[in-house]
XYZ file of C-alpha atoms in Angstrom:
555
model
C 0.000 0.000 0.000
C 1.375 3.426 -0.940
C 1.208 6.596 1.108
C -1.528 7.810 -1.256
C -3.568 4.699 -0.500
C -3.123 5.252 3.221
C -4.222 8.866 3.226
C -6.834 8.742 0.499
C -8.430 5.308 0.894
C -12.195 5.269 0.513
C -12.362 2.635 3.242
C -11.185 5.044 5.909
C -13.621 7.254 7.809
C -11.682 10.337 6.838
C -12.357 13.037 4.352
C -10.966 16.251 2.979
C -12.944 19.181 4.178
C -12.530 22.444 2.326
C -13.888 25.967 2.455
C -12.398 28.869 0.519
C -14.331 31.599 2.280
C -11.875 33.111 4.721
C -11.278 36.482 6.288
C -7.874 37.967 5.555
C -8.024 40.731 8.136
C -6.200 39.347 11.151
C -4.358 40.839 14.049
C -2.410 39.535 17.002
C -5.228 39.219 19.493
C -8.163 38.424 17.185
C -7.521 35.194 15.352
C -10.007 34.807 12.537
C -11.753 31.637 11.470
C -10.364 29.048 9.089
C -12.442 26.115 7.963
C -11.079 23.238 6.032
C -9.297 20.284 7.525
C -6.967 17.554 6.482
C -7.809 13.987 7.353
C -10.144 14.079 10.328
C -13.114 11.939 11.323
C -16.387 13.246 9.993
C -18.408 14.837 12.795
C -22.124 14.418 13.378
C -22.640 18.159 12.896
C -22.020 21.344 14.835
C -23.258 21.513 18.416
C -23.578 25.315 18.380
C -26.091 27.515 16.582
C -26.015 31.146 15.480
C -29.090 33.051 16.628
C -29.824 36.141 14.555
C -32.434 38.799 15.163
C -34.713 36.923 12.785
C -34.303 33.545 14.492
C -34.290 34.684 18.121
C -38.031 34.113 18.450
C -37.694 30.644 16.928
C -34.943 29.737 19.375
C -37.060 30.856 22.302
C -40.099 29.043 20.938
C -38.251 25.723 20.797
C -37.657 25.701 24.538
C -41.094 27.104 25.315
C -42.765 24.392 23.282
C -40.792 21.650 25.036
C -41.938 22.837 28.467
C -45.498 23.474 27.306
C -45.767 19.931 25.948
C -44.044 18.378 28.934
C -46.131 20.068 31.634
C -49.292 21.000 29.663
C -48.804 24.688 30.412
C -49.854 27.846 28.641
C -47.199 29.928 26.925
C -46.888 32.639 29.586
C -46.625 30.045 32.363
C -43.918 28.168 30.455
C -42.040 31.433 29.934
C -42.284 32.317 33.625
C -40.985 28.880 34.541
C -38.068 29.054 32.118
C -37.086 32.592 33.117
C -37.023 31.471 36.739
C -34.721 28.563 35.840
C -32.646 30.702 33.450
C -33.984 28.965 30.336
C -32.416 25.671 31.366
C -34.880 23.032 30.163
C -32.751 20.241 31.626
C -32.888 21.961 35.020
C -36.668 22.219 34.790
C -36.889 18.499 34.043
C -34.499 17.657 36.871
C -36.544 19.659 39.418
C -39.737 18.106 38.061
C -38.375 14.611 38.705
C -36.901 15.581 42.076
C -39.733 17.667 43.595
C -42.778 17.181 41.407
C -44.821 19.630 39.369
C -46.392 21.432 42.339
C -43.093 22.541 43.908
C -41.612 23.237 40.485
C -44.374 25.684 39.599
C -44.811 27.193 43.067
C -41.141 28.147 43.281
C -41.372 30.022 39.973
C -44.620 31.878 40.728
C -46.767 29.795 38.374
C -50.295 28.897 39.637
C -50.273 25.230 40.589
C -53.937 24.644 39.785
C -55.632 26.785 37.180
C -58.976 27.441 38.847
C -61.831 29.102 37.040
C -61.360 32.843 37.391
C -63.987 34.586 39.544
C -66.893 36.257 37.795
C -66.835 40.033 38.148
C -70.090 41.848 38.849
C -71.038 45.029 37.007
C -69.030 47.124 39.472
C -66.356 46.389 42.054
C -64.092 48.207 44.487
C -60.341 48.132 43.782
C -58.434 47.205 46.952
C -55.485 49.367 45.879
C -57.060 52.754 45.159
C -60.423 51.944 46.919
C -62.364 53.309 43.970
C -65.507 51.743 42.540
C -64.914 50.797 38.915
C -66.893 49.088 36.181
C -66.165 45.448 35.417
C -64.667 46.268 32.028
C -62.154 48.572 33.749
C -60.706 45.816 35.941
C -58.472 42.805 35.227
C -58.112 39.554 37.090
C -54.851 37.601 37.065
C -54.363 33.820 37.115
C -54.074 33.869 40.893
C -57.642 35.260 41.136
C -56.698 38.736 42.379
C -58.539 41.533 40.614
C -57.698 45.250 40.591
C -58.618 48.200 38.435
C -56.755 48.677 35.176
C -55.341 52.031 36.243
C -53.606 50.484 39.264
C -52.357 47.548 37.199
C -50.950 49.887 34.552
C -49.180 52.073 37.122
C -47.743 48.946 38.730
C -46.517 47.614 35.395
C -44.987 50.942 34.364
C -42.897 51.094 37.541
C -41.700 47.498 37.166
C -40.839 47.832 33.472
C -38.888 51.043 34.047
C -37.048 49.350 36.925
C -35.971 46.564 34.571
C -38.174 43.905 36.188
C -40.159 43.053 33.064
C -39.219 39.389 33.212
C -40.767 38.718 36.617
C -43.604 41.136 37.448
C -45.601 39.742 40.363
C -49.188 40.340 41.382
C -49.899 43.432 43.509
C -51.773 41.490 46.174
C -50.044 41.190 49.556
C -47.775 38.110 49.762
C -48.932 36.859 46.354
C -46.043 35.188 44.553
C -47.791 34.673 41.210
C -46.128 36.207 38.161
C -48.505 38.243 36.039
C -49.532 37.046 32.593
C -47.261 38.841 30.106
C -50.036 38.962 27.485
C -52.291 40.862 29.911
C -49.432 43.213 30.763
C -48.863 43.808 27.054
C -52.543 44.477 26.461
C -52.957 46.927 29.342
C -49.737 48.873 28.899
C -49.879 48.880 25.085
C -53.281 50.553 25.093
C -51.830 53.717 26.614
C -48.070 53.481 26.147
C -47.189 51.531 22.968
C -43.474 52.324 23.239
C -43.359 50.950 26.781
C -45.137 47.792 25.638
C -42.462 47.360 22.948
C -39.792 47.782 25.605
C -41.520 45.120 27.696
C -41.601 42.720 24.723
C -37.937 43.357 23.977
C -36.952 42.577 27.572
C -38.888 39.306 27.470
C -37.315 38.314 24.177
C -33.760 39.231 25.197
C -34.113 37.324 28.455
C -33.579 34.191 26.375
C -30.019 35.361 25.754
C -29.154 37.366 28.839
C -30.539 34.877 31.388
C -29.558 31.703 29.543
C -26.237 30.078 30.414
C -26.214 28.242 27.080
C -26.756 31.369 24.981
C -24.466 34.404 24.801
C -24.060 37.444 22.626
C -21.203 37.359 20.136
C -18.457 39.644 21.548
C -17.657 41.166 18.125
C -16.858 44.883 17.963
C -18.828 46.498 16.436
C -21.504 44.062 17.494
C -22.787 41.866 14.669
C -26.169 41.389 16.392
C -25.796 37.607 16.645
C -25.885 35.289 19.626
C -24.542 31.740 19.960
C -26.386 28.817 21.527
C -24.461 25.725 22.539
C -25.871 22.272 23.164
C -23.187 20.757 25.385
C -20.453 21.942 27.752
C -20.203 25.727 28.000
C -16.407 25.389 28.210
C -15.805 25.449 24.476
C -14.627 27.692 21.685
C -17.031 28.676 18.928
C -17.078 30.756 15.778
C -19.889 33.147 14.941
C -21.206 33.638 11.414
C -19.414 37.011 11.397
C -16.060 35.183 11.628
C -15.157 35.949 15.249
C -13.807 33.017 17.238
C -14.215 33.237 20.994
C -14.289 31.286 24.219
C -17.926 30.714 25.146
C -17.126 30.652 28.855
C -15.369 34.036 29.226
C -16.171 35.689 25.839
C -12.497 36.419 25.202
C -10.850 35.434 21.924
C -10.136 31.726 21.577
C -7.256 31.022 23.966
C -6.860 27.297 24.576
C -4.756 25.681 25.972
C -4.875 28.562 28.485
C -7.636 28.415 31.058
C -9.949 31.435 31.223
C -8.240 32.715 34.376
C -4.793 32.369 32.819
C -5.869 34.276 29.737
C -7.539 36.995 31.793
C -4.370 37.558 33.822
C -2.157 37.409 30.737
C -4.303 39.868 28.773
C -4.311 42.293 31.678
C -0.568 41.882 32.100
C 0.057 42.682 28.438
C -2.525 45.446 28.242
C -1.510 47.274 31.409
C 2.201 46.725 30.761
C 2.364 45.738 34.378
C 5.974 44.616 34.053
C 6.886 48.286 33.738
C 6.197 48.334 37.466
C 8.970 45.785 37.899
C 11.345 47.993 35.934
C 10.393 50.962 38.081
C 11.000 48.860 41.197
C 14.503 47.982 40.013
C 15.638 51.284 38.530
C 13.818 53.963 40.544
C 13.055 54.915 44.127
C 10.051 56.820 45.468
C 10.493 60.368 46.670
C 9.859 60.444 50.451
C 7.756 63.606 50.018
C 5.620 63.269 46.854
C 6.179 59.488 46.394
C 6.783 59.802 42.641
C 9.406 57.423 41.167
C 12.789 59.045 40.701
C 15.539 57.690 38.436
C 19.166 58.557 39.241
C 20.968 60.026 36.224
C 24.312 60.776 37.825
C 26.939 59.293 40.091
C 26.113 61.322 43.203
C 23.840 59.540 45.679
C 22.286 62.826 46.808
C 19.132 62.905 44.649
C 16.824 65.831 43.941
C 13.151 65.243 43.127
C 11.191 67.632 40.901
C 9.143 68.586 43.950
C 12.309 70.011 45.541
C 12.845 67.242 48.091
C 16.373 65.845 48.456
C 16.918 62.290 49.648
C 19.600 59.680 49.917
C 19.632 57.241 46.979
C 21.270 54.556 49.105
C 18.696 54.394 51.861
C 15.802 56.359 50.382
C 15.405 58.659 53.385
C 14.869 62.414 53.165
C 17.931 64.524 53.812
C 19.072 68.102 53.927
C 21.613 69.563 51.553
C 24.308 68.852 54.147
C 24.075 65.127 53.450
C 27.659 64.200 52.542
C 30.007 61.299 53.074
C 31.451 62.969 56.191
C 28.268 64.191 57.831
C 25.611 61.481 57.653
C 23.179 61.627 60.553
C 20.338 59.185 61.261
C 20.972 57.119 58.135
C 21.986 53.506 57.630
C 23.293 53.777 54.072
C 26.179 51.412 54.676
C 24.205 48.650 56.342
C 23.215 45.648 54.245
C 19.466 45.059 54.294
C 18.705 41.464 53.271
C 14.995 41.934 52.519
C 15.487 44.866 50.139
C 18.217 43.013 48.295
C 16.028 39.936 47.890
C 13.065 41.994 46.669
C 15.202 43.591 43.994
C 16.502 40.216 42.819
C 13.014 38.693 42.761
C 11.662 41.621 40.763
C 14.512 41.323 38.291
C 14.026 37.567 37.834
C 10.272 38.073 37.401
C 10.877 40.650 34.700
C 13.334 38.425 32.846
C 10.941 35.482 33.033
C 8.050 37.548 31.686
C 10.197 38.886 28.829
C 11.168 35.311 27.892
C 7.576 34.082 27.559
C 6.141 37.297 26.136
C 8.784 37.578 23.411
C 7.995 34.059 22.171
C 4.271 34.626 22.459
C 4.617 37.827 20.444
C 6.902 36.168 17.867
C 4.322 33.489 17.048
C 1.513 36.056 17.015
C 3.522 38.113 14.515
C 4.210 34.985 12.456
C 0.487 34.291 12.355
C -0.141 37.803 11.120
C 2.469 37.494 8.366
C 1.427 33.977 7.364
C -2.132 35.172 6.814
C -0.846 36.781 3.616
C 0.152 33.353 2.309
C -3.391 32.492 1.302
C -3.502 34.989 -1.554
C -0.014 34.015 -2.748
C -0.859 30.292 -2.700
C -4.060 30.881 -4.645
C -2.022 32.681 -7.328
C 0.419 29.762 -7.526
C -2.452 27.286 -7.863
C -3.928 29.370 -10.684
C -0.593 29.284 -12.534
C -0.401 25.494 -12.209
C -3.951 25.084 -13.479
C -3.168 27.309 -16.457
C -0.131 25.297 -17.466
C -2.197 22.122 -17.795
C -0.692 20.260 -14.881
C -1.626 16.598 -14.564
C -2.729 17.220 -10.987
C -5.917 19.257 -10.731
C -6.559 18.850 -7.010
C -4.595 21.300 -4.849
C -6.786 21.127 -1.767
C -3.823 19.613 0.107
C -2.077 23.000 -0.062
C -5.005 24.954 1.354
C -5.701 22.296 3.983
C -2.067 22.481 5.067
C -2.331 26.279 5.244
C -5.422 26.137 7.445
C -3.702 23.601 9.664
C -0.794 26.049 9.971
C -3.122 28.896 10.990
C -4.823 26.834 13.698
C -1.583 25.382 15.004
C 0.117 28.777 15.114
C -2.690 30.182 17.251
C -2.468 27.270 19.681
C 1.322 27.463 19.775
C 1.095 31.159 20.534
C -1.138 30.490 23.553
C 1.101 27.761 24.980
C 3.543 30.405 26.221
C 1.072 32.248 28.508
C 0.031 28.799 29.753
C 3.624 27.862 30.595
C 4.209 31.241 32.240
C 1.477 30.629 34.808
C 1.683 26.843 35.021
C 5.330 26.816 36.082
C 5.460 30.130 37.946
C 4.770 30.902 41.582
C 1.854 33.247 41.012
C -1.005 30.799 40.478
C -0.058 27.327 41.704
C 2.176 28.023 44.654
C 2.274 25.021 46.967
C 0.725 22.652 44.403
C 4.058 21.168 43.325
C 7.477 20.748 44.852
C 10.375 22.272 42.957
C 11.392 18.811 41.761
C 7.876 18.019 40.531
C 7.601 21.386 38.845
C 10.894 20.891 37.032
C 9.883 17.431 35.815
C 6.494 18.635 34.564
C 8.087 21.694 32.986
C 10.580 19.549 31.072
C 7.800 17.197 29.946
C 5.703 20.065 28.625
C 8.580 21.942 26.999
C 9.755 18.808 25.184
C 6.308 18.427 23.613
C 6.010 22.147 22.957
C 9.411 22.235 21.261
C 8.593 19.266 19.038
C 5.225 20.788 18.124
C 6.877 24.142 17.429
C 9.582 22.640 15.187
C 7.001 20.793 13.097
C 4.877 23.911 12.688
C 7.903 25.902 11.512
C 8.758 23.157 9.014
C 5.216 23.208 7.606
C 5.414 26.990 7.325
C 8.626 26.798 5.311
C 7.161 24.188 2.911
C 4.087 26.309 2.266
C 6.267 29.267 1.332
C 8.022 27.337 -1.442
C 7.517 28.404 -5.067
C 5.820 25.152 -6.027
C 4.306 26.777 -9.124
C 7.780 26.446 -10.667
C 8.171 22.772 -9.691
C 8.030 19.758 -11.948
C 5.219 17.249 -11.568
C 7.413 14.929 -9.487
C 8.517 17.780 -7.223
C 4.898 18.827 -6.690
C 3.930 15.288 -5.700
C 6.884 15.152 -3.300
C 5.848 18.466 -1.715
C 2.276 17.203 -1.487
C 3.307 14.168 0.531
C 5.525 16.232 2.804
C 2.738 18.714 3.578
C 0.180 15.943 4.167
C 2.595 14.066 6.422
C 3.465 17.194 8.426
C -0.201 18.127 8.786
C -1.024 14.728 10.228
C 2.003 14.868 12.529
C 1.034 18.314 13.798
C -2.464 17.079 14.603
C -1.050 14.173 16.596
C 1.501 16.323 18.429
C -1.130 18.900 19.293
C -3.507 16.253 20.625
C -0.714 14.741 22.725
C 0.142 18.138 24.148
C -3.486 18.779 25.128
C -3.651 15.346 26.769
C -0.508 16.192 28.725
C -1.963 19.514 29.861
C -5.346 18.086 30.852
C -4.086 14.918 32.565
C -0.492 15.386 33.732
C -0.498 19.113 34.488
C -3.929 20.585 35.276
C -5.436 17.212 36.145
C -2.902 16.629 38.912
C -3.802 19.824 40.792
C -5.580 19.391 44.110
C -6.143 22.932 45.407
C -7.168 24.637 42.173
C -9.450 23.635 39.332
C -8.497 24.821 35.861
C -10.257 23.553 32.759
C -9.455 24.270 29.140
C -11.513 24.056 25.971
C -10.960 20.622 24.412
C -8.825 20.212 21.317
C -10.588 19.710 18.002
C -8.587 18.578 15.015
C -10.694 20.640 12.630
C -10.223 23.814 14.671
C -12.751 26.036 16.367
C -16.233 24.891 15.483
C -18.205 27.186 13.225
C -21.756 27.517 14.513
C -24.517 26.746 12.033
C -27.390 29.158 11.661
C -30.593 28.305 13.475
C -33.467 28.011 10.979
C -36.569 30.095 11.459
C -39.276 27.440 11.560
C -42.103 29.102 13.504
C -44.994 31.140 12.234
C -44.216 34.337 14.107
C -47.405 36.028 12.918
C -49.544 33.330 14.515
C -47.351 33.250 17.618
C -47.747 37.007 18.084
C -51.502 36.924 17.466
C -53.295 39.603 19.434
C -55.083 38.416 22.536
C -58.838 38.845 23.008
C -60.095 39.328 26.545
C -63.564 38.730 27.866
C -65.080 40.839 30.584
C -63.477 38.755 33.332
C -59.998 39.303 31.939
C -59.607 35.735 30.691
C -57.534 35.095 27.563
C -59.978 33.588 25.073
C -57.645 33.652 22.035
C -57.046 30.183 20.647
C -53.359 29.535 21.170
C -51.513 27.401 18.577
C -49.719 24.390 20.006
C -47.852 23.402 16.863
């Protein structure tokens, strides 16, 4: 069997996967999406969905319908239940099994038993304003409490303006029932249409803002999309707009760093916090104004811009008579162990940070430069096609390029991971120095091997293969395919090492990372709009008792 047979056999459950639609605008901290993969098992389909403005109602309806069918509830009761449980259908089912329907509904403010609503006579007295009103000027809620429409409207206005649209309770004393949103919409919309629209928007957006499985895309400017995941929220996803991000912390995709590691690293880079270390080493604070002062001469009598003079050796304020022959109340010549140690620690910390940051930045810059390869490779492929080459399939080049992009991003993030994993800032006391050194060597060996293979793939992709002979092209093809497969294996092994041997061995801290996927960050598929929104938003008709008599569609 030849190498071609091994990689391209129809008997294997592997396939080329190609997509030529890619974004070329990339920068260091926003890695763009790249589809296309070389030799990976075919997946069952994406487990994340893009929710647009047009499909938001459909997404909400799916969960509402599940609860309505499961518990035989009306729409507004199902919505109240799901808002209470943060749109977690699995949680609703778990509580239902654990506590039963009565406790499930009572805890969310949903009437346990839907009794027939009381009949209202021609007139009644409102127990809020104590005014006699006609029956058609009063509304009764599902709990049976009835008040005049004016009091209801004033109550709803206050709650909506306070941002409590998602959980407006009945006005009756100690009543825990949540008011029917359709009745709220009807009453408020009659006088204040804009406020009713605001109320509807809050209810609709609650599906995203209160739902742990749905989050807004963090794109800037905002694309207007949200992402819904089906499984573990610790994952990396790609929106339809092209932005890849960590679903857990909404930062750019950063595995194999944990969210906490990436947060600290981003802040460290953004704030240039290591400048503080430089200031600690090279400056001393003025004893009067406390501003850092750098010595620019040989004399140890230092003048601050505020006019204060102080001794550079001990940092204490002095008069102008401070000389080598008249030093009073100073200990300039005494060795202070703690200060010396602090200076050395600060210096070592700075050097260590520079080591990891320089390599992190180097790979980020390489990623930025390599992004320009796509256009150049496409031009080379066009030349080969024009010269009537025997080989017409050049997907192996593009697949290798996309593998390079994904691997470069991961390689870039391994340096922040190593900085925190083997430092004293985050896992102090978790490992002895001997254990730390062993684990550090294990990780760095894998990182170095992974890095060398990525660099080799990068060099092959930069070759002028459009000038090669047919045999040379086939040789380059096999080298790129082989390297791509090797990189996938090395990357998987490195993730296994991180998850099992490094983070998995911790006892005092829990750090999880997004799992490795051979085909890169998963691109979310768009959620189809499958509901008749006109029927779903049908206007409600109310009888004199305030009961909803509109036929509600169940399918």
